[in-house]
Structure formats: structure tokens, C-alpha cells
JSON list of C-alpha atoms in Angstrom, two decimals:
[
{"chain": "A", "resi": 1, "resn": "MET", "atom": "CA", "xyz": [-3.50, 145.08, -1.60]},
{"chain": "A", "resi": 2, "resn": "ASN", "atom": "CA", "xyz": [-5.97, 147.10, 0.41]},
{"chain": "A", "resi": 3, "resn": "TRP", "atom": "CA", "xyz": [-5.02, 149.41, 3.25]},
{"chain": "A", "resi": 4, "resn": "TYR", "atom": "CA", "xyz": [-6.25, 146.97, 5.89]},
{"chain": "A", "resi": 5, "resn": "GLN", "atom": "CA", "xyz": [-4.15, 144.17, 4.41]},
{"chain": "A", "resi": 6, "resn": "VAL", "atom": "CA", "xyz": [-1.11, 146.46, 4.58]},
{"chain": "A", "resi": 7, "resn": "ALA", "atom": "CA", "xyz": [-1.97, 147.28, 8.20]},
{"chain": "A", "resi": 8, "resn": "LEU", "atom": "CA", "xyz": [-2.43, 143.58, 9.00]},
{"chain": "A", "resi": 9, "resn": "TRP", "atom": "CA", "xyz": [0.90, 142.57, 7.50]},
{"chain": "A", "resi": 10, "resn": "THR", "atom": "CA", "xyz": [2.60, 145.51, 9.21]},
{"chain": "A", "resi": 11, "resn": "MET", "atom": "CA", "xyz": [1.23, 144.38, 12.59]},
{"chain": "A", "resi": 12, "resn": "ILE", "atom": "CA", "xyz": [2.30, 140.79, 11.92]},
{"chain": "A", "resi": 13, "resn": "PHE", "atom": "CA", "xyz": [5.77, 142.03, 11.01]},
{"chain": "A", "resi": 14, "resn": "LEU", "atom": "CA", "xyz": [6.03, 144.23, 14.09]},
{"chain": "A", "resi": 15, "resn": "LYS", "atom": "CA", "xyz": [4.71, 141.60, 16.52]},
{"chain": "A", "resi": 16, "resn": "SER", "atom": "CA", "xyz": [6.99, 138.90, 15.18]},
{"chain": "A", "resi": 17, "resn": "GLY", "atom": "CA", "xyz": [10.71, 138.95, 15.89]},
{"chain": "A", "resi": 18, "resn": "ALA", "atom": "CA", "xyz": [11.44, 139.91, 12.29]},
{"chain": "A", "resi": 19, "resn": "PHE", "atom": "CA", "xyz": [11.33, 143.60, 13.12]},
{"chain": "A", "resi": 20, "resn": "LEU", "atom": "CA", "xyz": [13.94, 143.19, 15.86]},
{"chain": "A", "resi": 21, "resn": "VAL", "atom": "CA", "xyz": [16.13, 141.16, 13.51]},
{"chain": "A", "resi": 22, "resn": "PHE", "atom": "CA", "xyz": [15.79, 143.89, 10.89]},
{"chain": "A", "resi": 23, "resn": "VAL", "atom": "CA", "xyz": [16.73, 146.62, 13.39]},
{"chain": "A", "resi": 24, "resn": "TRP", "atom": "CA", "xyz": [19.71, 144.57, 14.62]},
{"chain": "A", "resi": 25, "resn": "TRP", "atom": "CA", "xyz": [20.86, 143.96, 11.03]},
{"chain": "A", "resi": 26, "resn": "TRP", "atom": "CA", "xyz": [20.51, 147.67, 10.16]},
{"chain": "A", "resi": 27, "resn": "MET", "atom": "CA", "xyz": [22.54, 148.76, 13.20]},
{"chain": "A", "resi": 28, "resn": "PHE", "atom": "CA", "xyz": [25.17, 146.06, 12.64]},
{"chain": "A", "resi": 29, "resn": "LYS", "atom": "CA", "xyz": [25.51, 147.05, 8.97]},
{"chain": "A", "resi": 30, "resn": "ARG", "atom": "CA", "xyz": [26.02, 150.70, 9.93]},
{"chain": "A", "resi": 31, "resn": "ALA", "atom": "CA", "xyz": [28.37, 149.95, 12.81]},
{"chain": "A", "resi": 32, "resn": "THR", "atom": "CA", "xyz": [30.72, 147.75, 10.77]},
{"chain": "A", "resi": 33, "resn": "LYS", "atom": "CA", "xyz": [31.17, 150.20, 7.89]},
{"chain": "A", "resi": 34, "resn": "PRO", "atom": "CA", "xyz": [34.80, 151.28, 7.54]},
{"chain": "A", "resi": 35, "resn": "TYR", "atom": "CA", "xyz": [35.46, 154.85, 8.61]},
{"chain": "A", "resi": 36, "resn": "VAL", "atom": "CA", "xyz": [36.13, 157.14, 5.67]},
{"chain": "A", "resi": 37, "resn": "ARG", "atom": "CA", "xyz": [37.97, 160.29, 6.63]},
{"chain": "A", "resi": 38, "resn": "PRO", "atom": "CA", "xyz": [36.28, 163.35, 5.13]},
{"chain": "A", "resi": 39, "resn": "GLU", "atom": "CA", "xyz": [38.27, 165.07, 2.42]},
{"chain": "A", "resi": 40, "resn": "ASN", "atom": "CA", "xyz": [38.89, 168.78, 1.82]},
{"chain": "A", "resi": 41, "resn": "VAL", "atom": "CA", "xyz": [38.49, 169.67, 5.50]},
{"chain": "A", "resi": 42, "resn": "VAL", "atom": "CA", "xyz": [40.20, 172.91, 6.43]},
{"chain": "A", "resi": 43, "resn": "ILE", "atom": "CA", "xyz": [41.56, 172.84, 9.97]},
{"chain": "A", "resi": 44, "resn": "ASP", "atom": "CA", "xyz": [41.89, 176.22, 11.63]},
{"chain": "A", "resi": 45, "resn": "GLU", "atom": "CA", "xyz": [45.29, 176.19, 13.36]},
{"chain": "A", "resi": 46, "resn": "THR", "atom": "CA", "xyz": [45.14, 179.76, 14.62]},
{"chain": "A", "resi": 47, "resn": "PRO", "atom": "CA", "xyz": [45.64, 179.94, 18.40]},
{"chain": "A", "resi": 48, "resn": "GLU", "atom": "CA", "xyz": [42.65, 180.88, 20.49]},
{"chain": "A", "resi": 49, "resn": "ASP", "atom": "CA", "xyz": [42.50, 184.45, 21.67]},
{"chain": "A", "resi": 50, "resn": "GLU", "atom": "CA", "xyz": [42.09, 184.50, 25.45]},
{"chain": "A", "resi": 51, "resn": "SER", "atom": "CA", "xyz": [40.73, 188.07, 25.44]},
{"chain": "A", "resi": 52, "resn": "LEU", "atom": "CA", "xyz": [37.83, 187.13, 23.15]},
{"chain": "A", "resi": 53, "resn": "THR", "atom": "CA", "xyz": [34.42, 187.73, 24.66]},
{"chain": "A", "resi": 54, "resn": "MET", "atom": "CA", "xyz": [31.13, 186.06, 23.83]},
{"chain": "A", "resi": 55, "resn": "GLU", "atom": "CA", "xyz": [29.88, 189.33, 22.33]},
{"chain": "A", "resi": 56, "resn": "ASP", "atom": "CA", "xyz": [32.84, 189.39, 19.90]},
{"chain": "A", "resi": 57, "resn": "VAL", "atom": "CA", "xyz": [32.21, 185.80, 18.84]},
{"chain": "A", "resi": 58, "resn": "MET", "atom": "CA", "xyz": [28.51, 186.46, 18.33]},
{"chain": "A", "resi": 59, "resn": "LYS", "atom": "CA", "xyz": [29.32, 189.59, 16.30]},
{"chain": "A", "resi": 60, "resn": "LYS", "atom": "CA", "xyz": [31.79, 187.62, 14.16]},
{"chain": "A", "resi": 61, "resn": "HIS", "atom": "CA", "xyz": [29.17, 184.97, 13.36]},
{"chain": "A", "resi": 62, "resn": "GLY", "atom": "CA", "xyz": [26.40, 187.49, 12.78]},
{"chain": "A", "resi": 63, "resn": "ILE", "atom": "CA", "xyz": [24.35, 186.55, 15.84]},
{"chain": "A", "resi": 64, "resn": "THR", "atom": "CA", "xyz": [22.39, 189.34, 17.48]},
{"chain": "A", "resi": 65, "resn": "ARG", "atom": "CA", "xyz": [21.19, 189.10, 21.05]},
{"chain": "A", "resi": 66, "resn": "VAL", "atom": "CA", "xyz": [17.49, 189.72, 21.58]},
{"chain": "A", "resi": 67, "resn": "GLU", "atom": "CA", "xyz": [16.44, 190.63, 25.08]},
{"chain": "A", "resi": 68, "resn": "ASN", "atom": "CA", "xyz": [13.71, 188.51, 26.64]},
{"chain": "A", "resi": 69, "resn": "GLN", "atom": "CA", "xyz": [10.47, 190.34, 26.01]},
{"chain": "A", "resi": 70, "resn": "THR", "atom": "CA", "xyz": [7.51, 189.48, 28.21]},
{"chain": "A", "resi": 71, "resn": "GLN", "atom": "CA", "xyz": [4.04, 190.60, 27.31]}
]
């Protein structure tokens, strides 16, 4: 199959309703999958500290603030 035949069949597929049926089938297949709860998830039950500031959180996660530098 040459590249122009692939392009022709692709355009026929897209212009026909087959593409919409395929998209509908794909979404329906994904939407009707049973939900599987993830395993080995650690839930942090520690209460939130009200005195925590954004700077403390950024420091804890290793995020450094860079000031906006204009040239």
C-alpha cells in the first residue's frame, strides 16, 4: 500500500460515520469498566497544621521560589 492509498483510506474512514462509531465504542468501553481500587495506598491521617505557611510547605517539598527576573 502506498502512502497516498493510506491517506485515501484514512480520509474515507474519517468522513464516514465509522470514525464516530469507533470513538463512541472506545469511550463506552472505558466508561463501563469496573472500578478497581488501587492497592498499597498509604493514607496520611495526620491532622493538618493550621500554623503551616506556604514557605514551610515549599521547603518540605524541596521547592525554591525564584523571583521574577525581567531583562
